[in-house]
mmCIF file of C-alpha atoms in Angstrom:
data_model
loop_
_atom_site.group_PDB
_atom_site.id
_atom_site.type_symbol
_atom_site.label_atom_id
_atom_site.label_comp_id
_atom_site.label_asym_id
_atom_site.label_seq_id
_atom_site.Cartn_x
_atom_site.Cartn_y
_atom_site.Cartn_z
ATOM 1 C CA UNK T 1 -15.228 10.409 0.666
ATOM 2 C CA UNK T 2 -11.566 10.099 -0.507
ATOM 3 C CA UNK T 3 -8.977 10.309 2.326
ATOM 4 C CA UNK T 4 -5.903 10.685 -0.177
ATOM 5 C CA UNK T 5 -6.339 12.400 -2.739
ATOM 6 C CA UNK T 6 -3.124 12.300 -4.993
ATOM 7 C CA UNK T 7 -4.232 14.503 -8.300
ATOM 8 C CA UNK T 8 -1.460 14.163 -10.695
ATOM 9 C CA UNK T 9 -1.735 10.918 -12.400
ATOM 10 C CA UNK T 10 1.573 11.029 -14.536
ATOM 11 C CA UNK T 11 4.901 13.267 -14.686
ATOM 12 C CA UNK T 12 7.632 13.526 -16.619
ATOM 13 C CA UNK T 13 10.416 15.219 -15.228
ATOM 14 C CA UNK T 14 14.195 15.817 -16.330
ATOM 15 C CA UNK T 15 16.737 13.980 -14.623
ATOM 16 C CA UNK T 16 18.238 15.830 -11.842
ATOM 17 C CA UNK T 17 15.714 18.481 -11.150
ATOM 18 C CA UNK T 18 14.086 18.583 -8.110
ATOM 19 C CA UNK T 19 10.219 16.881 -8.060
ATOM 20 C CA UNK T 20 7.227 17.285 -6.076
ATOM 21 C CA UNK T 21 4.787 14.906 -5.961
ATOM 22 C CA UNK T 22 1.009 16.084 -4.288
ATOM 23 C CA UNK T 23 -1.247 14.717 -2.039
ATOM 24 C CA UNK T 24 -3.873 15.698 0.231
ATOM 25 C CA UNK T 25 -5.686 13.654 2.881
ATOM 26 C CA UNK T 26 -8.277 13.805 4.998
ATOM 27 C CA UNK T 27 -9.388 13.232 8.599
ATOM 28 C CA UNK T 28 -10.710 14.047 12.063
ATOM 29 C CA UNK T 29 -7.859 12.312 13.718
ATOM 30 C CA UNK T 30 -5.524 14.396 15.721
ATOM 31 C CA UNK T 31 -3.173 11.888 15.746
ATOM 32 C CA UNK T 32 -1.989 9.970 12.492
ATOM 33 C CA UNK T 33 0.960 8.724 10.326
ATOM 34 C CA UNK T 34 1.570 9.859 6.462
ATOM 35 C CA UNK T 35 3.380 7.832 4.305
ATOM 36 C CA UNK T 36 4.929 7.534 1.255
ATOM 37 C CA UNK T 37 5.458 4.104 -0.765
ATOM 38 C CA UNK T 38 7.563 3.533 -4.145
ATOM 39 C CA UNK T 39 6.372 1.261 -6.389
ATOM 40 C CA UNK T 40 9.282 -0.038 -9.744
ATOM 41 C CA UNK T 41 7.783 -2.019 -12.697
ATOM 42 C CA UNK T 42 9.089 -4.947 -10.054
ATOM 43 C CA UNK T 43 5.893 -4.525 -8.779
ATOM 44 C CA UNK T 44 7.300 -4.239 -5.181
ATOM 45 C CA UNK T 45 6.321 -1.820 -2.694
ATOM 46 C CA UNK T 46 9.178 0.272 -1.260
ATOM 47 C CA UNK T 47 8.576 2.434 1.858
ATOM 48 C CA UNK T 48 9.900 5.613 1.224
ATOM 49 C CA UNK T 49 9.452 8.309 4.126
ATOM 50 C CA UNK T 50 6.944 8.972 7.277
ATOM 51 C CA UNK T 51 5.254 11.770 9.446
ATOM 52 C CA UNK T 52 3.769 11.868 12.237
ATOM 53 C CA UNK T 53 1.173 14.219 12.680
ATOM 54 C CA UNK T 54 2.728 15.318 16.188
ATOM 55 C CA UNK T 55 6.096 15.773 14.632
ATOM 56 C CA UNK T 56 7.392 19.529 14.009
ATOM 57 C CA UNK T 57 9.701 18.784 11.622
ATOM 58 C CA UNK T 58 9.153 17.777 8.030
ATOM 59 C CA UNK T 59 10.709 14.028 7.747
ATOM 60 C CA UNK T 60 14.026 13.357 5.375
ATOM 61 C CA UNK T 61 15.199 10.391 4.015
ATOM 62 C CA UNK T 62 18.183 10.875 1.625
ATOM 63 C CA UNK T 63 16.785 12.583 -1.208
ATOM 64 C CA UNK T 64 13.231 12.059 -0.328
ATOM 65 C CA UNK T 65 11.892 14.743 1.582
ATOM 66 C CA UNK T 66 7.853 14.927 2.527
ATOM 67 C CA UNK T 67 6.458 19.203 2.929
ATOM 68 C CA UNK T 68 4.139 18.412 5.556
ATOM 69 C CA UNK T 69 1.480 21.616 6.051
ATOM 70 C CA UNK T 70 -1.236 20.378 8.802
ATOM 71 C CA UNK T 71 -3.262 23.227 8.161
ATOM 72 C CA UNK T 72 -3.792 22.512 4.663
ATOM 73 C CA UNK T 73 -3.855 18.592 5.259
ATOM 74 C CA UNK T 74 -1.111 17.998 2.588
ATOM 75 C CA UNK T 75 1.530 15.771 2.634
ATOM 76 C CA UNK T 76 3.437 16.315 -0.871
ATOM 77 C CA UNK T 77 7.106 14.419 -1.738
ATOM 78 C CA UNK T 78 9.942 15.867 -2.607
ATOM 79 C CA UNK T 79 13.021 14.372 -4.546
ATOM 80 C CA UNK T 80 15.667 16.025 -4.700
ATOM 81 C CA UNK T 81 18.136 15.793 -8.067
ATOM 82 C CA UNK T 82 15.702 12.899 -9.773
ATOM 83 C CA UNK T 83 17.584 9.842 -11.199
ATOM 84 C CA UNK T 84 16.440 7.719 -13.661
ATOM 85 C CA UNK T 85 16.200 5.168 -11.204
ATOM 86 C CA UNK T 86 13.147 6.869 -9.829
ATOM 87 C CA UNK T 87 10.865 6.420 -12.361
ATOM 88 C CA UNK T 88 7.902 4.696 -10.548
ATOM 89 C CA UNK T 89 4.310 4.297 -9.142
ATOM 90 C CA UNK T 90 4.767 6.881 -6.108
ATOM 91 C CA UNK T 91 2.035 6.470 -3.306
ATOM 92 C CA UNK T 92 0.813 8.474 -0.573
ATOM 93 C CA UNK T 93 -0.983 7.007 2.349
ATOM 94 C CA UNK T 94 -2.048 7.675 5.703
ATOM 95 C CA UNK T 95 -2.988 5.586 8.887
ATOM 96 C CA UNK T 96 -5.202 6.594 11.721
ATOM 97 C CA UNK T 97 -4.626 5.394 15.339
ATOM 98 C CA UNK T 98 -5.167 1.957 15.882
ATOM 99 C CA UNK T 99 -6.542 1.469 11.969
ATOM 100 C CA UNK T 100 -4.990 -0.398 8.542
ATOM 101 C CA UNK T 101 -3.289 2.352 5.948
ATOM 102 C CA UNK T 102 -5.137 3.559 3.067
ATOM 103 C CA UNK T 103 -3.344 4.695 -0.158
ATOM 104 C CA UNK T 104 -4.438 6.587 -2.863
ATOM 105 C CA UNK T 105 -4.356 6.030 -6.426
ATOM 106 C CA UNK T 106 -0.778 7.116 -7.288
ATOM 107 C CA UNK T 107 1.498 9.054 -9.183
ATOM 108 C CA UNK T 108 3.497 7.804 -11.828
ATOM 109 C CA UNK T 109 6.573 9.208 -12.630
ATOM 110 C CA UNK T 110 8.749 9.343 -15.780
ATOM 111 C CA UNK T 111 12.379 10.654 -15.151
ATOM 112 C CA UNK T 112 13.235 11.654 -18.938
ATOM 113 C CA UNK T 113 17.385 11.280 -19.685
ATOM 114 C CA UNK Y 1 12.429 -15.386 7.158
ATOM 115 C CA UNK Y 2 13.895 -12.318 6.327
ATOM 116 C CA UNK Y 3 10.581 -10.540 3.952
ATOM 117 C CA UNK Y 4 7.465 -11.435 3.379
ATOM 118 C CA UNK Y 5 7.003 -14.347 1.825
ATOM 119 C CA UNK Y 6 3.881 -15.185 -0.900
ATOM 120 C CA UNK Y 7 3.128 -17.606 -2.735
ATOM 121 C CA UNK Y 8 2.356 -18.550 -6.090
ATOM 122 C CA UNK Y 9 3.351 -15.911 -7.113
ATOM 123 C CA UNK Y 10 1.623 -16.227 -10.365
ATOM 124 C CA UNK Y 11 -1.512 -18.004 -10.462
ATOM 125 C CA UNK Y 12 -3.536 -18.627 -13.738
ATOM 126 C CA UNK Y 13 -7.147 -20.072 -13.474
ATOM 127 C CA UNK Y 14 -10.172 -20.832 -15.073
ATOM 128 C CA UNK Y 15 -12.865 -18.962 -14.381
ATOM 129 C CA UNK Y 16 -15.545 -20.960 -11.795
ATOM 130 C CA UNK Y 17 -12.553 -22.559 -9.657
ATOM 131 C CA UNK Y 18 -11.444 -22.025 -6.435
ATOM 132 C CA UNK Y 19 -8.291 -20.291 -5.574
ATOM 133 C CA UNK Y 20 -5.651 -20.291 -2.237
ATOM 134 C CA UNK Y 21 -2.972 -17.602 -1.772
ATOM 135 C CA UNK Y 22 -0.584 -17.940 0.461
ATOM 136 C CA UNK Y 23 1.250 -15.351 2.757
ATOM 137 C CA UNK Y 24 3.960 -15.696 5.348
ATOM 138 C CA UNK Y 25 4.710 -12.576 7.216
ATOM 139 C CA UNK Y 26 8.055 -11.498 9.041
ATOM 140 C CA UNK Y 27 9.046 -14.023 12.117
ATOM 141 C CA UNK Y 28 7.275 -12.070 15.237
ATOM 142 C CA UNK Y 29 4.823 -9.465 12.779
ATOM 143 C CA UNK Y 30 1.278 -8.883 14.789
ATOM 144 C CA UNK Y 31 -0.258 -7.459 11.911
ATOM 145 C CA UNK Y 32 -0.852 -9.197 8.634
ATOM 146 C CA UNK Y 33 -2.611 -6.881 5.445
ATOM 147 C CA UNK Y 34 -4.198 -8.263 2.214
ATOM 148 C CA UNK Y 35 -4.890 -5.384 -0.381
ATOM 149 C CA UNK Y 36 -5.392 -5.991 -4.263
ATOM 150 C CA UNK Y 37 -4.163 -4.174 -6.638
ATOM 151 C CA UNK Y 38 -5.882 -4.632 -10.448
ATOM 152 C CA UNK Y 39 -3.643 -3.061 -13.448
ATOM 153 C CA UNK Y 40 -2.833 0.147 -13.548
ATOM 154 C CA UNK Y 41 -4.522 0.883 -9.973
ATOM 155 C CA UNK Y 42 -3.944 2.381 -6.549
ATOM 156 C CA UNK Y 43 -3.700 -0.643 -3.472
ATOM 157 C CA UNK Y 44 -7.370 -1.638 -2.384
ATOM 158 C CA UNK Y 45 -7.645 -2.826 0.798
ATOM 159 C CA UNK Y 46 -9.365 -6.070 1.595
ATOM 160 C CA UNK Y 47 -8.749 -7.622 5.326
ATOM 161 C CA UNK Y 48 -6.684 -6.983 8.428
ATOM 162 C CA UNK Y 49 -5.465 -9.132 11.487
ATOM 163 C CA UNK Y 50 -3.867 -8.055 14.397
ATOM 164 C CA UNK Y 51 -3.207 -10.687 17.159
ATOM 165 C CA UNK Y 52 -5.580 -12.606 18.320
ATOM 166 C CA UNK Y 53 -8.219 -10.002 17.962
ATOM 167 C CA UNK Y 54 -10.884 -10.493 15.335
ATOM 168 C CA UNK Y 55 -10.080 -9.299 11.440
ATOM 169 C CA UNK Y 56 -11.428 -6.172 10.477
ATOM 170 C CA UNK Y 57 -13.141 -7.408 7.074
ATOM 171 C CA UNK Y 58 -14.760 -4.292 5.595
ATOM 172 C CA UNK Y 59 -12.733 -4.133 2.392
ATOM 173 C CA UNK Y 60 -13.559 -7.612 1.066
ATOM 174 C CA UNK Y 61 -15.721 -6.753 -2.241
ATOM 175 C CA UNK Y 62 -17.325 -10.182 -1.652
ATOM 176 C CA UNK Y 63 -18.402 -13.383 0.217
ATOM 177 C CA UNK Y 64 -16.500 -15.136 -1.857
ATOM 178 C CA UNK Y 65 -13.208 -13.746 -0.945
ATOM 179 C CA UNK Y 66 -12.321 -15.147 2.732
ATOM 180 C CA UNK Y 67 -9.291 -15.226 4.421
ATOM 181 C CA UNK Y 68 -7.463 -17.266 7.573
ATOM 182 C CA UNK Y 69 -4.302 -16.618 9.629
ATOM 183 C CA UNK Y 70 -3.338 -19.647 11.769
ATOM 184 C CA UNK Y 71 -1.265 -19.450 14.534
ATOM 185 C CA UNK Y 72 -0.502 -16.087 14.141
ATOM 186 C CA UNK Y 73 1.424 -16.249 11.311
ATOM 187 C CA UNK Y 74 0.886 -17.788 8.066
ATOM 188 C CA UNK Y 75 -2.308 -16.236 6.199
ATOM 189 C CA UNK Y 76 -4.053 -17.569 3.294
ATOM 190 C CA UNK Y 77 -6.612 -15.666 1.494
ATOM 191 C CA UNK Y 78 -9.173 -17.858 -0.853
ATOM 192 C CA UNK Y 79 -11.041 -16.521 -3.910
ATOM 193 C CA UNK Y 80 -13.845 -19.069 -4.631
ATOM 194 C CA UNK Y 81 -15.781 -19.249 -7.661
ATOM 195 C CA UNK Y 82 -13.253 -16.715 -9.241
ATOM 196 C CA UNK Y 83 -14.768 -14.117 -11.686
ATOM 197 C CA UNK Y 84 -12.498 -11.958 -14.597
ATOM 198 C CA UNK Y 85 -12.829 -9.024 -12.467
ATOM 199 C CA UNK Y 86 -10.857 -10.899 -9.776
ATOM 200 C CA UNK Y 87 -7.457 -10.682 -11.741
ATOM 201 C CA UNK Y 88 -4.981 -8.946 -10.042
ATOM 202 C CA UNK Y 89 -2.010 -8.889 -7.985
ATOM 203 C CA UNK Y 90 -2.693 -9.940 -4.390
ATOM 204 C CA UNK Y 91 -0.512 -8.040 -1.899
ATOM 205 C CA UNK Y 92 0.332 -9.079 1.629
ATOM 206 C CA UNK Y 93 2.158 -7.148 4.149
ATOM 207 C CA UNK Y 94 2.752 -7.396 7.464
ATOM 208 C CA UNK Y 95 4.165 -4.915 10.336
ATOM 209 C CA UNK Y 96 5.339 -5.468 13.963
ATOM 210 C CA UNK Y 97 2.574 -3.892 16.096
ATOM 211 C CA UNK Y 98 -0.518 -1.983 14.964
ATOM 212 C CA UNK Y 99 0.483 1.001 16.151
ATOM 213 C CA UNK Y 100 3.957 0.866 14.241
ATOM 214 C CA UNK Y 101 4.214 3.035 10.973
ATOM 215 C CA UNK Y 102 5.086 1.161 7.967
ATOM 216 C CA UNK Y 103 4.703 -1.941 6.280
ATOM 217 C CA UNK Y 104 6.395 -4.486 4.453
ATOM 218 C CA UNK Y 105 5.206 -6.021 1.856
ATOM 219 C CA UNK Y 106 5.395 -9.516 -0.228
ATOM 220 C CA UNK Y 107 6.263 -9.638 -3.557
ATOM 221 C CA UNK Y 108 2.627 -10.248 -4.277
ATOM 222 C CA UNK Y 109 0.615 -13.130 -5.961
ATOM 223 C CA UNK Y 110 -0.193 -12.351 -9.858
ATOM 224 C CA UNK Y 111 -3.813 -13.912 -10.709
ATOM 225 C CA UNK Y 112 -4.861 -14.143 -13.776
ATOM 226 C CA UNK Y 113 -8.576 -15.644 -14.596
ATOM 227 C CA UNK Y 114 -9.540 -17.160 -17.926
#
């Protein structure tokens, strides 16, 4: 079975609106990490943002933001006031305790001028 | 060094040979990640090493794909008798503990087989 499930494959998105990129995961775990990775043509991998699953408070980095709803098991992005700059492969991936971190298929998003 | 460090980081070869690639984590990184990534795809993951412990090795699609850290450091991950559907770019990371969140990663190695 899929553990992250990221189901938009492509977006397009004006520059400076707000953007929210899904994903859901799965586990048994109690305790894991949630992750988000950017990914330029480059080719590089850029860590964006974490949660824990023990933390209370959604994480923010910057502009990046991650909605974090346990209940539901999803884990969805946020930028906030998208720059052209931003237009990349966006990843979502999750560890469990003591284990390697598995990333889903990705999102690839197209700021539009 | 200061990143992750890989290398070639474009490798072209004929289909048949052998291949080496080379990956040399942060100075005083436990952990050391290989995942592949084909064209247009999400990161696959392929082998893990932690310490001194032995590599978990349940993502390598093959037994020709092996892989090596000596010393605890520098990895190298060999492709032998490389097929077409072995192109892609080879991805290393490493991270400080196991337990830490986040990875860096290398540049990654480009293969291309003909």
């Amino acid at each position: 079975a899929q553990k992250i499930t990221q189901t938009q494959p492509g977006m397009f998105v004006q520059e400076k609106e707000a953007v929210t990129l899904d994903c859901t995961y799965d586990t048994s775990d109690q305790s894991y990490g949630l992750f988000w990775y950017k990914q330029p043509s480059s080719g590089e991998m850029i860590f964006l943002i974490y949660q824990g699953s023990y933390d209370e408070q959604n994480a923010t980095e910057g502009r990046y933001s991650l909605n974090f709803q346990k209940a539901r098991k999803s884990a969805n992005l946020v930028i906030s006031a998208s720059q052209l700059g931003d237009s990349a492969m966006y990843f979502c991936a999750m560890r469990e305790p003591f284990d390697k971190i598995i990333f889903g298929k990705g999102t690839r998003l197209h700021i539009l001028p | 060094g200061a990143g992750v460090s890989q290398s070639p980081s474009n490798k072209v070869t004929e289909k048949g040979k052998d291949v080496e690639l080379r990956c040399d984590p942060i100075s005083g990184h436990t952990a050391l990640y290989w995942y592949r990534q084909s064209l247009g795809q999400g990161l696959e993951f392929l082998i893990y090493f932690q310490g001194n412990s032995a590599p978990d090795k349940s993502g390598l699609p093959s037994d020709r794909f092996s892989a090596e850290r000596t010393g605890g450091s520098v990895s190298t991950l060999t492709i032998q008798r490389t097929q077409q559907e072995d192109s892609a770019v080879y991805l290393c990371a490493s991270s400080l503990t196991r337990s830490s969140y986040g990875y860096t990663f290398g540049s990654g190695t480009r293969l291309t087989v003909v």
